[in-house]
Tab-separated table of C-alpha atoms in Angstrom:
chain	number	residue	atom	x	y	z
A	1	MET	CA	91.960	193.458	-10.667
A	2	ARG	CA	95.511	193.545	-9.327
A	3	ALA	CA	96.346	196.277	-6.828
A	4	PRO	CA	98.662	196.662	-3.819
A	5	ALA	CA	97.072	196.215	-0.422
A	6	GLY	CA	99.700	197.342	2.028
A	7	SER	CA	102.535	194.861	1.596
A	8	LEU	CA	100.263	192.330	-0.142
A	9	VAL	CA	99.327	192.059	-3.800
A	10	ARG	CA	95.563	192.003	-4.229
A	11	TYR	CA	93.609	190.080	-6.857
A	12	ASP	CA	90.118	190.924	-5.691
A	13	ARG	CA	88.115	190.068	-8.835
A	14	LEU	CA	86.964	186.935	-10.618
A	15	PHE	CA	86.996	186.717	-14.412
A	16	VAL	CA	83.480	185.855	-15.584
A	17	GLY	CA	81.844	186.535	-18.930
A	18	GLY	CA	84.752	188.675	-20.098
A	19	GLU	CA	84.514	190.996	-17.089
A	20	TRP	CA	86.378	191.384	-13.793
A	21	VAL	CA	83.682	191.012	-11.153
A	22	ALA	CA	83.538	190.935	-7.357
A	23	PRO	CA	82.613	187.574	-5.780
A	24	LEU	CA	78.980	187.027	-4.879
A	25	ASP	CA	79.997	184.347	-2.372
A	26	GLY	CA	83.210	184.154	-0.399
A	27	GLY	CA	85.583	187.108	-0.198
A	28	LEU	CA	89.289	187.914	0.029
A	29	VAL	CA	91.540	185.013	1.043
A	30	GLU	CA	95.248	185.227	1.778
A	31	SER	CA	97.648	183.234	-0.390
A	32	ILE	CA	100.610	181.979	1.644
A	33	ASP	CA	104.209	182.150	0.452
A	34	PRO	CA	105.530	178.697	1.435
A	35	ALA	CA	109.086	180.025	1.651
A	36	THR	CA	108.148	182.309	4.540
A	37	GLY	CA	104.887	180.934	5.892
A	38	LEU	CA	103.424	184.428	5.490
A	39	PRO	CA	100.744	185.812	3.171
A	40	TRP	CA	101.998	187.533	0.032
A	41	ALA	CA	98.714	188.079	-1.863
A	42	GLU	CA	95.001	188.453	-1.301
A	43	VAL	CA	92.719	186.709	-3.777
A	44	GLY	CA	89.000	186.979	-4.323
A	45	PHE	CA	87.398	183.569	-3.768
A	46	GLY	CA	84.015	182.711	-5.207
A	47	GLY	CA	81.409	180.148	-4.262
A	48	PRO	CA	78.355	178.410	-5.724
A	49	ARG	CA	76.645	181.544	-7.060
A	50	ASP	CA	79.854	182.623	-8.764
A	51	ILE	CA	80.175	179.201	-10.378
A	52	ASP	CA	76.562	179.494	-11.551
A	53	ARG	CA	77.174	182.776	-13.335
A	54	ALA	CA	80.474	181.540	-14.784
A	55	VAL	CA	78.781	178.428	-16.191
A	56	ALA	CA	75.971	180.589	-17.583
A	57	ALA	CA	78.541	182.824	-19.293
A	58	ALA	CA	80.384	179.789	-20.679
A	59	ARG	CA	77.132	178.298	-21.967
A	60	GLU	CA	76.119	181.542	-23.646
A	61	ALA	CA	79.514	181.796	-25.347
A	62	PHE	CA	79.416	178.159	-26.419
A	63	GLU	CA	75.933	178.390	-27.905
A	64	GLY	CA	76.753	181.753	-29.459
A	65	PRO	CA	79.897	183.081	-31.109
A	66	TRP	CA	82.405	180.419	-30.075
A	67	ARG	CA	80.529	177.428	-31.453
A	68	ARG	CA	79.919	179.198	-34.749
A	69	MET	CA	83.494	180.451	-35.086
A	70	PRO	CA	85.454	178.643	-37.810
A	71	GLY	CA	88.415	176.593	-36.661
A	72	TRP	CA	90.897	178.867	-38.376
A	73	GLU	CA	89.614	181.839	-36.370
A	74	ARG	CA	89.953	179.921	-33.099
A	75	ALA	CA	93.455	178.999	-34.226
A	76	ALA	CA	94.330	182.657	-34.790
A	77	LEU	CA	93.203	183.554	-31.263
A	78	LEU	CA	95.197	180.685	-29.765
A	79	ARG	CA	98.314	181.816	-31.640
A	80	ARG	CA	97.807	185.342	-30.333
A	81	LEU	CA	97.509	183.928	-26.826
A	82	ALA	CA	100.699	181.898	-27.378
A	83	ASP	CA	102.583	185.056	-28.326
A	84	LEU	CA	101.309	186.897	-25.258
A	85	TYR	CA	102.137	183.954	-23.034
A	86	ARG	CA	105.696	183.826	-24.316
A	87	GLU	CA	106.034	187.571	-23.769
A	88	HIS	CA	104.831	187.386	-20.156
A	89	ALA	CA	106.189	183.971	-19.133
A	90	GLY	CA	108.970	185.487	-17.026
A	91	GLU	CA	106.543	187.546	-14.957
A	92	MET	CA	104.223	184.584	-14.514
A	93	ALA	CA	107.131	182.384	-13.419
A	94	VAL	CA	107.849	184.788	-10.565
A	95	LEU	CA	104.195	184.682	-9.496
A	96	GLU	CA	104.111	180.881	-9.609
A	97	SER	CA	107.304	180.775	-7.586
A	98	ARG	CA	105.786	183.021	-4.933
A	99	ASP	CA	102.535	181.057	-4.838
A	100	SER	CA	103.881	177.492	-4.946
A	101	GLY	CA	107.459	177.783	-3.685
A	102	ARG	CA	108.910	176.416	-6.878
A	103	ALA	CA	112.527	177.439	-7.544
A	104	ILE	CA	112.580	180.299	-10.019
A	105	ARG	CA	115.078	178.585	-12.332
A	106	GLU	CA	112.680	175.645	-12.590
A	107	ALA	CA	109.545	177.774	-12.923
A	108	ARG	CA	111.120	179.935	-15.602
A	109	ALA	CA	112.128	176.921	-17.700
A	110	ASP	CA	108.673	175.383	-17.336
A	111	LEU	CA	106.497	178.413	-18.045
A	112	GLY	CA	108.865	179.509	-20.785
A	113	ALA	CA	107.751	176.484	-22.809
A	114	HIS	CA	103.978	176.678	-22.321
A	115	HIS	CA	103.369	178.812	-25.399
A	116	HIS	CA	104.325	175.791	-27.507
A	117	TRP	CA	101.181	173.997	-26.298
A	118	TYR	CA	98.946	176.849	-27.436
A	119	GLN	CA	100.732	177.027	-30.764
A	120	TRP	CA	100.526	173.290	-31.331
A	121	PHE	CA	96.841	172.990	-30.475
A	122	ALA	CA	96.155	176.064	-32.603
A	123	SER	CA	97.574	174.075	-35.503
A	124	LEU	CA	94.908	171.418	-34.881
A	125	ALA	CA	91.906	173.701	-34.389
A	126	ASP	CA	91.056	173.856	-38.109
A	127	LYS	CA	91.912	170.205	-38.810
A	128	ILE	CA	89.312	168.477	-36.643
A	129	SER	CA	87.475	166.249	-39.084
A	130	GLY	CA	85.489	163.043	-39.326
A	131	ARG	CA	85.537	160.249	-41.858
A	132	THR	CA	83.378	158.674	-44.526
A	133	ILE	CA	82.107	155.164	-43.806
A	134	PRO	CA	81.712	152.982	-46.913
A	135	MET	CA	78.368	151.140	-47.010
A	136	ASP	CA	76.430	150.827	-50.271
A	137	ASP	CA	75.021	153.202	-52.859
A	138	THR	CA	71.726	153.669	-50.976
A	139	VAL	CA	73.276	155.687	-48.143
A	140	HIS	CA	76.060	158.160	-47.529
A	141	CYS	CA	77.525	157.690	-44.003
A	142	PHE	CA	79.958	160.049	-42.375
A	143	THR	CA	81.134	161.223	-38.960
A	144	THR	CA	81.813	164.671	-37.580
A	145	ARG	CA	83.664	165.650	-34.415
A	146	VAL	CA	81.851	168.241	-32.324
A	147	PRO	CA	82.880	169.970	-29.083
A	148	VAL	CA	81.625	168.489	-25.811
A	149	GLY	CA	80.449	171.902	-24.589
A	150	VAL	CA	81.179	173.626	-21.276
A	151	VAL	CA	84.251	172.244	-19.525
A	152	GLY	CA	84.946	172.561	-15.821
A	153	ALA	CA	88.723	172.477	-15.336
A	154	ILE	CA	90.048	171.809	-11.830
A	155	THR	CA	93.807	172.118	-11.441
A	156	PRO	CA	96.319	171.278	-8.663
A	157	TRP	CA	98.843	173.329	-6.728
A	158	ASN	CA	102.079	171.584	-7.659
A	159	ALA	CA	102.406	172.830	-11.270
A	160	PRO	CA	99.513	175.261	-11.597
A	161	MET	CA	100.124	176.711	-15.042
A	162	LEU	CA	101.387	173.553	-16.723
A	163	THR	CA	98.293	171.582	-15.731
A	164	THR	CA	96.079	174.517	-16.702
A	165	THR	CA	97.737	174.749	-20.110
A	166	TRP	CA	97.248	171.029	-20.686
A	167	LYS	CA	93.501	171.488	-20.279
A	168	VAL	CA	92.796	174.927	-21.675
A	169	ALA	CA	94.754	174.642	-24.937
A	170	PRO	CA	93.019	171.506	-26.301
A	171	ALA	CA	89.618	172.511	-24.897
A	172	LEU	CA	89.669	175.840	-26.723
A	173	ALA	CA	91.081	174.271	-29.879
A	174	ALA	CA	88.202	171.767	-29.854
A	175	GLY	CA	85.640	174.577	-29.587
A	176	CYS	CA	84.689	174.123	-25.925
A	177	THR	CA	84.334	176.894	-23.376
A	178	VAL	CA	85.992	176.698	-19.956
A	179	VAL	CA	85.319	177.487	-16.308
A	180	LEU	CA	88.612	177.131	-14.422
A	181	LYS	CA	88.732	176.485	-10.678
A	182	PRO	CA	92.415	176.641	-9.688
A	183	ALA	CA	93.783	175.061	-6.529
A	184	GLU	CA	92.983	177.177	-3.493
A	185	GLN	CA	96.678	177.264	-2.513
A	186	THR	CA	97.889	178.629	-5.899
A	187	PRO	CA	95.203	180.776	-7.550
A	188	VAL	CA	97.205	183.789	-8.726
A	189	THR	CA	98.565	182.666	-12.098
A	190	ALA	CA	95.126	181.508	-13.246
A	191	LEU	CA	93.958	185.114	-12.993
A	192	GLU	CA	97.022	186.270	-14.911
A	193	LEU	CA	96.151	183.791	-17.667
A	194	ALA	CA	92.664	185.326	-17.789
A	195	ARG	CA	94.281	188.717	-18.309
A	196	LEU	CA	96.203	187.363	-21.304
A	197	ILE	CA	93.098	185.703	-22.765
A	198	GLU	CA	91.232	188.981	-22.403
A	199	LYS	CA	94.067	190.813	-24.151
A	200	ALA	CA	94.165	188.224	-26.936
A	201	GLY	CA	90.557	189.062	-27.809
A	202	PHE	CA	88.670	185.869	-27.029
A	203	PRO	CA	84.876	186.362	-26.960
A	204	PRO	CA	83.403	186.985	-23.491
A	205	GLY	CA	82.565	183.814	-21.605
A	206	VAL	CA	84.883	181.509	-23.539
A	207	PHE	CA	87.247	181.398	-20.551
A	208	ASN	CA	86.256	182.081	-16.954
A	209	VAL	CA	88.178	181.852	-13.668
A	210	VAL	CA	86.615	181.350	-10.248
A	211	PRO	CA	89.157	180.718	-7.474
A	212	GLY	CA	87.605	179.094	-4.446
A	213	TYR	CA	87.589	176.187	-2.073
A	214	GLY	CA	86.961	172.697	-3.350
A	215	ARG	CA	84.193	172.099	-0.830
A	216	ASP	CA	81.983	174.861	-2.281
A	217	ALA	CA	83.180	176.300	-5.611
A	218	GLY	CA	84.700	173.006	-6.765
A	219	ALA	CA	81.744	170.921	-5.609
A	220	ARG	CA	79.264	173.207	-7.372
A	221	LEU	CA	81.269	173.113	-10.607
A	222	VAL	CA	81.339	169.310	-10.540
A	223	ALA	CA	77.612	168.940	-9.812
A	224	HIS	CA	76.416	171.743	-12.087
A	225	PRO	CA	73.957	170.442	-14.697
A	226	GLY	CA	75.226	173.030	-17.193
A	227	VAL	CA	78.752	171.586	-17.205
A	228	ASP	CA	79.283	168.912	-19.847
A	229	LYS	CA	82.721	167.708	-18.802
A	230	ILE	CA	85.134	167.841	-15.871
A	231	ALA	CA	88.892	167.776	-16.513
A	232	PHE	CA	90.672	167.181	-13.211
A	233	THR	CA	94.251	166.756	-12.046
A	234	GLY	CA	94.786	165.750	-8.438
A	235	GLU	CA	94.355	162.967	-5.909
A	236	GLY	CA	92.545	159.725	-6.600
A	237	ARG	CA	90.228	160.032	-3.603
A	238	THR	CA	89.146	163.473	-4.829
A	239	ALA	CA	88.477	161.994	-8.268
A	240	LYS	CA	86.171	159.413	-6.680
A	241	THR	CA	84.244	162.194	-4.943
A	242	ILE	CA	84.005	164.072	-8.240
A	243	LEU	CA	82.596	160.976	-9.941
A	244	ARG	CA	79.926	160.572	-7.290
A	245	ASN	CA	78.939	164.240	-7.274
A	246	GLY	CA	78.966	164.656	-11.046
A	247	ALA	CA	77.148	161.471	-11.994
A	248	ASP	CA	73.593	162.809	-11.962
A	249	ASN	CA	73.757	164.285	-15.448
A	250	LEU	CA	76.307	161.753	-16.782
A	251	LYS	CA	78.848	164.406	-17.680
A	252	ARG	CA	82.185	163.367	-19.184
A	253	PHE	CA	85.320	163.032	-17.041
A	254	SER	CA	89.054	162.928	-17.606
A	255	PHE	CA	91.444	162.419	-14.707
A	256	GLU	CA	95.201	162.771	-14.336
A	257	LEU	CA	95.861	161.334	-10.909
A	258	GLY	CA	98.745	160.058	-8.853
A	259	GLY	CA	101.826	158.016	-9.554
A	260	LYS	CA	104.541	155.995	-7.872
A	261	ALA	CA	106.848	155.672	-10.817
A	262	PRO	CA	109.533	153.006	-11.068
A	263	HIS	CA	112.877	154.285	-12.364
A	264	ILE	CA	114.845	151.142	-13.258
A	265	ILE	CA	118.637	151.132	-13.563
A	266	PHE	CA	120.134	147.960	-14.996
A	267	ALA	CA	123.759	147.032	-14.339
A	268	ASP	CA	124.689	147.541	-18.000
A	269	ALA	CA	123.439	151.146	-18.002
A	270	ASP	CA	125.551	154.263	-18.277
A	271	VAL	CA	125.384	154.688	-14.507
A	272	ASP	CA	126.528	158.311	-14.407
A	273	GLN	CA	123.786	159.388	-16.823
A	274	ALA	CA	121.215	157.247	-15.060
A	275	VAL	CA	122.090	158.840	-11.717
A	276	ASN	CA	121.806	162.298	-13.284
A	277	ALA	CA	118.264	161.473	-14.359
A	278	ALA	CA	117.254	159.580	-11.241
A	279	THR	CA	118.369	162.260	-8.782
A	280	SER	CA	116.841	165.021	-10.880
A	281	SER	CA	113.537	163.211	-11.170
A	282	ALA	CA	113.492	162.375	-7.465
A	283	TRP	CA	113.737	165.986	-6.278
A	284	ALA	CA	112.401	168.159	-9.102
A	285	VAL	CA	109.483	170.388	-8.067
A	286	CYS	CA	110.571	169.546	-4.501
A	287	GLY	CA	109.321	166.024	-5.164
A	288	GLN	CA	105.812	167.336	-5.794
A	289	SER	CA	105.063	165.729	-9.141
A	290	CYS	CA	103.177	162.542	-9.933
A	291	ALA	CA	105.638	161.821	-12.766
A	292	LEU	CA	108.762	161.665	-10.623
A	293	GLY	CA	110.720	158.440	-10.238
A	294	SER	CA	110.231	158.073	-6.502
A	295	ARG	CA	110.919	154.307	-6.598
A	296	VAL	CA	114.454	153.834	-7.883
A	297	LEU	CA	114.972	150.167	-8.785
A	298	VAL	CA	118.673	149.300	-9.035
A	299	GLU	CA	120.208	146.013	-10.175
A	300	ARG	CA	122.288	144.497	-7.387
A	301	PRO	CA	125.771	144.588	-9.030
A	302	ILE	CA	125.633	148.418	-9.084
A	303	TYR	CA	123.332	148.986	-6.106
A	304	ASP	CA	125.966	150.183	-3.613
A	305	ARG	CA	127.448	152.516	-6.220
A	306	VAL	CA	124.067	154.121	-6.920
A	307	VAL	CA	123.262	154.419	-3.202
A	308	ALA	CA	126.547	156.256	-2.622
A	309	ALA	CA	125.906	158.522	-5.611
A	310	PHE	CA	122.428	159.428	-4.319
A	311	ALA	CA	123.827	160.338	-0.910
A	312	GLU	CA	126.487	162.510	-2.509
A	313	ARG	CA	124.026	164.261	-4.828
A	314	ALA	CA	121.623	164.948	-1.952
A	315	ARG	CA	124.353	166.941	-0.219
A	316	LYS	CA	124.844	169.056	-3.360
A	317	VAL	CA	121.242	170.149	-3.710
A	318	ARG	CA	120.945	173.828	-2.811
A	319	VAL	CA	117.708	174.191	-0.876
A	320	GLY	CA	116.783	177.822	-0.481
A	321	MET	CA	114.520	180.752	-1.155
A	322	PRO	CA	112.654	180.192	-4.423
A	323	LEU	CA	113.487	183.551	-6.028
A	324	ASP	CA	117.210	183.058	-5.465
A	325	GLU	CA	118.691	182.196	-8.864
A	326	THR	CA	121.117	179.729	-7.265
A	327	THR	CA	118.420	177.681	-5.540
A	328	HIS	CA	117.871	174.157	-6.825
A	329	MET	CA	114.904	173.250	-4.635
A	330	GLY	CA	112.392	175.357	-2.770
A	331	PRO	CA	109.926	174.463	-0.011
A	332	GLN	CA	106.922	172.202	0.072
A	333	ALA	CA	103.999	174.103	-1.398
A	334	HIS	CA	101.931	174.384	1.792
A	335	ALA	CA	101.906	173.432	5.448
A	336	GLU	CA	99.727	170.341	4.983
A	337	GLN	CA	102.122	168.899	2.435
A	338	LEU	CA	105.069	169.636	4.736
A	339	ASP	CA	103.397	167.647	7.495
A	340	LYS	CA	102.600	164.799	5.102
A	341	THR	CA	106.183	164.535	3.859
A	342	LEU	CA	107.643	164.577	7.364
A	343	SER	CA	105.154	161.925	8.454
A	344	TYR	CA	106.271	159.606	5.646
A	345	ILE	CA	109.916	160.072	6.591
A	346	LYS	CA	108.977	158.825	10.073
A	347	ILE	CA	107.104	155.931	8.505
A	348	GLY	CA	110.152	154.981	6.429
A	349	ARG	CA	112.322	154.876	9.535
A	350	SER	CA	109.775	152.826	11.458
A	351	GLU	CA	109.500	150.340	8.576
A	352	GLY	CA	113.215	149.647	8.752
A	353	ALA	CA	114.419	151.442	5.637
A	354	GLU	CA	117.935	152.844	5.904
A	355	LEU	CA	118.022	156.661	5.903
A	356	ILE	CA	121.191	157.695	4.089
A	357	ALA	CA	120.492	161.389	3.389
A	358	GLY	CA	118.182	164.140	4.576
A	359	GLY	CA	115.297	163.101	6.720
A	360	GLY	CA	114.078	166.327	8.275
A	361	ARG	CA	112.869	169.885	8.045
A	362	LEU	CA	115.376	172.650	7.328
A	363	THR	CA	115.077	175.645	9.645
A	364	ASP	CA	118.413	177.427	9.508
A	365	GLY	CA	118.639	181.173	8.794
A	366	PRO	CA	116.188	182.429	6.170
A	367	LEU	CA	114.559	178.989	5.926
A	368	ALA	CA	113.326	179.118	9.519
A	369	ASN	CA	109.664	179.858	8.855
A	370	GLY	CA	109.270	178.184	5.461
A	371	TYR	CA	108.186	174.658	4.594
A	372	PHE	CA	111.614	173.303	3.618
A	373	VAL	CA	112.593	169.625	3.677
A	374	ALA	CA	116.035	168.228	2.952
A	375	PRO	CA	116.406	165.930	-0.070
A	376	THR	CA	115.849	162.533	1.490
A	377	VAL	CA	117.082	159.097	0.444
A	378	PHE	CA	116.126	155.704	1.859
A	379	ALA	CA	118.146	152.609	0.926
A	380	ASN	CA	117.332	148.921	1.300
A	381	VAL	CA	113.664	149.628	0.721
A	382	ALA	CA	111.255	146.744	0.120
A	383	ASN	CA	108.421	147.340	-2.298
A	384	GLU	CA	105.945	146.288	0.420
A	385	MET	CA	106.854	149.311	2.553
A	386	ARG	CA	104.443	152.238	2.619
A	387	ILE	CA	107.150	154.639	1.418
A	388	ALA	CA	107.362	152.490	-1.728
A	389	ARG	CA	103.621	152.040	-2.246
A	390	GLU	CA	102.008	155.368	-1.307
A	391	GLU	CA	102.483	158.696	-3.025
A	392	ILE	CA	104.433	160.979	-0.688
A	393	PHE	CA	104.654	164.033	-2.961
A	394	GLY	CA	107.836	165.204	-1.287
A	395	PRO	CA	111.591	164.974	-1.999
A	396	VAL	CA	111.887	161.382	-0.785
A	397	ALA	CA	113.575	158.705	-2.914
A	398	ALA	CA	113.248	155.002	-2.123
A	399	LEU	CA	116.089	152.839	-3.491
A	400	ILE	CA	115.023	149.232	-4.095
A	401	PRO	CA	117.470	146.478	-5.145
A	402	PHE	CA	116.525	143.825	-7.724
A	403	SER	CA	118.052	140.888	-9.594
A	404	GLY	CA	117.317	140.533	-13.305
A	405	GLU	CA	114.589	141.596	-15.683
A	406	GLU	CA	111.806	139.456	-14.278
A	407	GLU	CA	112.129	140.857	-10.787
A	408	ALA	CA	112.478	144.412	-12.102
A	409	VAL	CA	109.243	144.136	-14.071
A	410	ALA	CA	107.434	142.459	-11.186
A	411	ILE	CA	108.420	145.200	-8.741
A	412	ALA	CA	107.701	147.971	-11.232
A	413	ASN	CA	104.167	146.718	-11.886
A	414	ASP	CA	103.401	145.875	-8.252
A	415	THR	CA	101.578	149.146	-7.609
A	416	THR	CA	98.072	150.514	-7.916
A	417	TYR	CA	99.468	153.324	-10.074
A	418	GLY	CA	100.581	153.342	-13.696
A	419	LEU	CA	101.394	156.851	-14.820
A	420	THR	CA	105.085	156.988	-15.785
A	421	ALA	CA	108.194	154.800	-15.691
A	422	GLY	CA	111.808	154.907	-16.769
A	423	LEU	CA	114.601	152.454	-17.450
A	424	TRP	CA	118.294	152.605	-18.252
A	425	THR	CA	120.168	149.973	-20.230
A	426	ARG	CA	122.659	149.751	-23.101
A	427	ASP	CA	120.928	146.611	-24.390
A	428	VAL	CA	118.450	147.687	-27.077
A	429	GLY	CA	116.654	144.345	-26.912
A	430	ARG	CA	116.178	144.668	-23.170
A	431	ALA	CA	114.962	148.237	-23.628
A	432	HIS	CA	112.154	147.036	-25.890
A	433	ARG	CA	111.352	143.903	-23.879
A	434	VAL	CA	111.059	145.685	-20.558
A	435	SER	CA	109.336	148.841	-21.758
A	436	ALA	CA	106.686	146.713	-23.477
A	437	ARG	CA	105.861	145.008	-20.173
A	438	ILE	CA	105.681	148.078	-17.934
A	439	GLN	CA	102.125	149.044	-16.997
A	440	ALA	CA	102.402	152.807	-17.410
A	441	GLY	CA	101.050	155.455	-19.722
A	442	ILE	CA	104.510	156.673	-20.700
A	443	VAL	CA	107.858	154.867	-20.446
A	444	TRP	CA	111.169	156.666	-20.877
A	445	VAL	CA	114.243	154.722	-21.974
A	446	ASN	CA	117.682	156.221	-21.281
A	447	THR	CA	116.018	159.545	-20.463
A	448	TYR	CA	113.353	160.763	-18.034
A	449	ARG	CA	110.546	163.344	-17.857
A	450	TYR	CA	110.650	164.040	-21.586
A	451	ILE	CA	107.186	165.561	-21.997
A	452	ARG	CA	106.065	167.641	-24.945
A	453	TRP	CA	102.825	169.026	-26.367
A	454	SER	CA	102.699	166.203	-28.939
A	455	THR	CA	103.425	163.239	-26.610
A	456	PRO	CA	100.296	161.718	-25.019
A	457	TYR	CA	100.428	161.719	-21.228
A	458	GLY	CA	98.165	159.841	-18.856
A	459	GLY	CA	97.906	156.757	-16.726
A	460	PHE	CA	96.989	153.117	-16.480
A	461	LYS	CA	95.140	151.718	-13.461
A	462	ALA	CA	94.534	154.234	-10.649
A	463	SER	CA	96.594	156.932	-12.354
A	464	GLY	CA	93.717	158.271	-14.386
A	465	TRP	CA	91.329	158.251	-17.320
A	466	GLY	CA	92.118	159.704	-20.730
A	467	ARG	CA	95.205	161.410	-22.083
A	468	GLU	CA	96.557	164.930	-22.049
A	469	ASN	CA	98.862	166.247	-24.789
A	470	GLY	CA	99.116	164.840	-28.284
A	471	LEU	CA	96.309	164.232	-30.724
A	472	GLU	CA	94.648	162.083	-28.074
A	473	ALA	CA	94.085	165.124	-25.852
A	474	LEU	CA	91.479	166.466	-28.251
A	475	ASP	CA	89.401	163.303	-27.762
A	476	ASN	CA	88.677	164.460	-24.198
A	477	PHE	CA	86.844	167.502	-25.554
A	478	LEU	CA	85.088	166.102	-28.632
A	479	GLU	CA	82.041	163.966	-29.314
A	480	THR	CA	81.563	161.899	-32.480
A	481	ARG	CA	78.354	162.312	-34.447
A	482	THR	CA	77.432	159.756	-37.123
A	483	THR	CA	75.201	160.956	-39.941
A	484	VAL	CA	73.472	158.571	-42.361
A	485	VAL	CA	71.865	160.122	-45.450
A	486	SER	CA	69.704	158.028	-47.752
A	487	THR	CA	70.479	158.585	-51.419
A	488	THR	CA	67.080	157.205	-52.465
A	489	GLY	CA	64.665	158.605	-49.898
A	490	GLN	CA	62.859	155.269	-49.928
A	491	PHE	CA	61.749	153.437	-46.768
A	492	PRO	CA	59.625	150.249	-46.939
A	493	ASP	CA	56.197	150.007	-45.325
A	494	ALA	CA	56.661	147.451	-42.571
A	495	TYR	CA	52.910	146.836	-42.441
A	496	ALA	CA	52.141	146.459	-46.137
A	497	GLN	CA	51.423	142.765	-45.733
């Protein structure tokens, strides 16, 4: 499966039905290292026929051993996978760093925690239960929760293994089988996960990986009549296409889409701590996360202080090669995203926002051929500007002044998105008042980006459908069956008279 090909690493097989197989459609595709602009790996890409055989394998496993396996046995396999994941997280972090450009210190911290998701969902696998519904003594009514079936998981390039974990762990715990189509820009770690699942001893076909392009492999997975559910993380316009293409057989959908999160700093906040959080959440993952606080709303009495602090922090960010342990921020994940980020910086300037830090591509020394952008800060931004309304997905922070709670809430909610939000205040009453009015799936108070396996995560409005993480995540992969049993066996003759 993984072999050197000259200076490139080669992953020339798909994982289908418990076997490493050559693609029927497609072929070898180069994966580009965004820090150099050069290929670092070759990956076997599949197409429609490969999706067909992966779905067939997933269906066979679902109808066969996996569906019949008791929850405690699924739990044991998930715990074994968690142990293997923890053991190999360091190696996988290096691969994700090469594939996505993420700084190794960041990738290592992220992937080093993923085993907790598998452990936590393992703890739920044998506790999925229904309830008894009281009626009268002529019937016994109860519900059972049953797995949806075959799940098509489509994951993005910005945090490949985190988003994969958020789908695979609850799907397997619920008793579903999975066909994973990773992002075409970052396919490598998905194949490494398949290696761990194989080593853990999961039955063949329970988990399958078919890297490929969205236009063929992804489209076939979405439209396939043998797929019962699509779990997707990505852009809203792609989600709309998925809905149209997957509607024929009324499959289930869950979407984790974009965000334009407000990060509100009130004048009574601990400003130093708020700035720590706001600058971190503006530039983490090189700005390529839908959860980041890209709109920083600052109350006017402290606005100039926060603007100055952002400019100072931007100068301290060490942008560099991802595998350098001292690097804070790596490159944009691919050339298209680089172009998008640079285009929005031009838009910000043309709209009249004040550029106070960054604002361009970095090309000095070893960064010359990579997709590096300086941490960028715009001040005096109005919420009507495009840089405040549209998701840039780059290291660009927009600082927006406000006066008082009412204006803060109005600006925060004046967006088509509603994924995450944050606020800083020492006033506990204000913390509860404001957080209760923010239209977002998760609101952080005096902290930011606190995400765990047990905390539901998902969006209001255009930020998605359903929730990942927490008990609610299992709902995405379960159906409810109601059973009514007569205790008398009697049924009246409607035509007796």
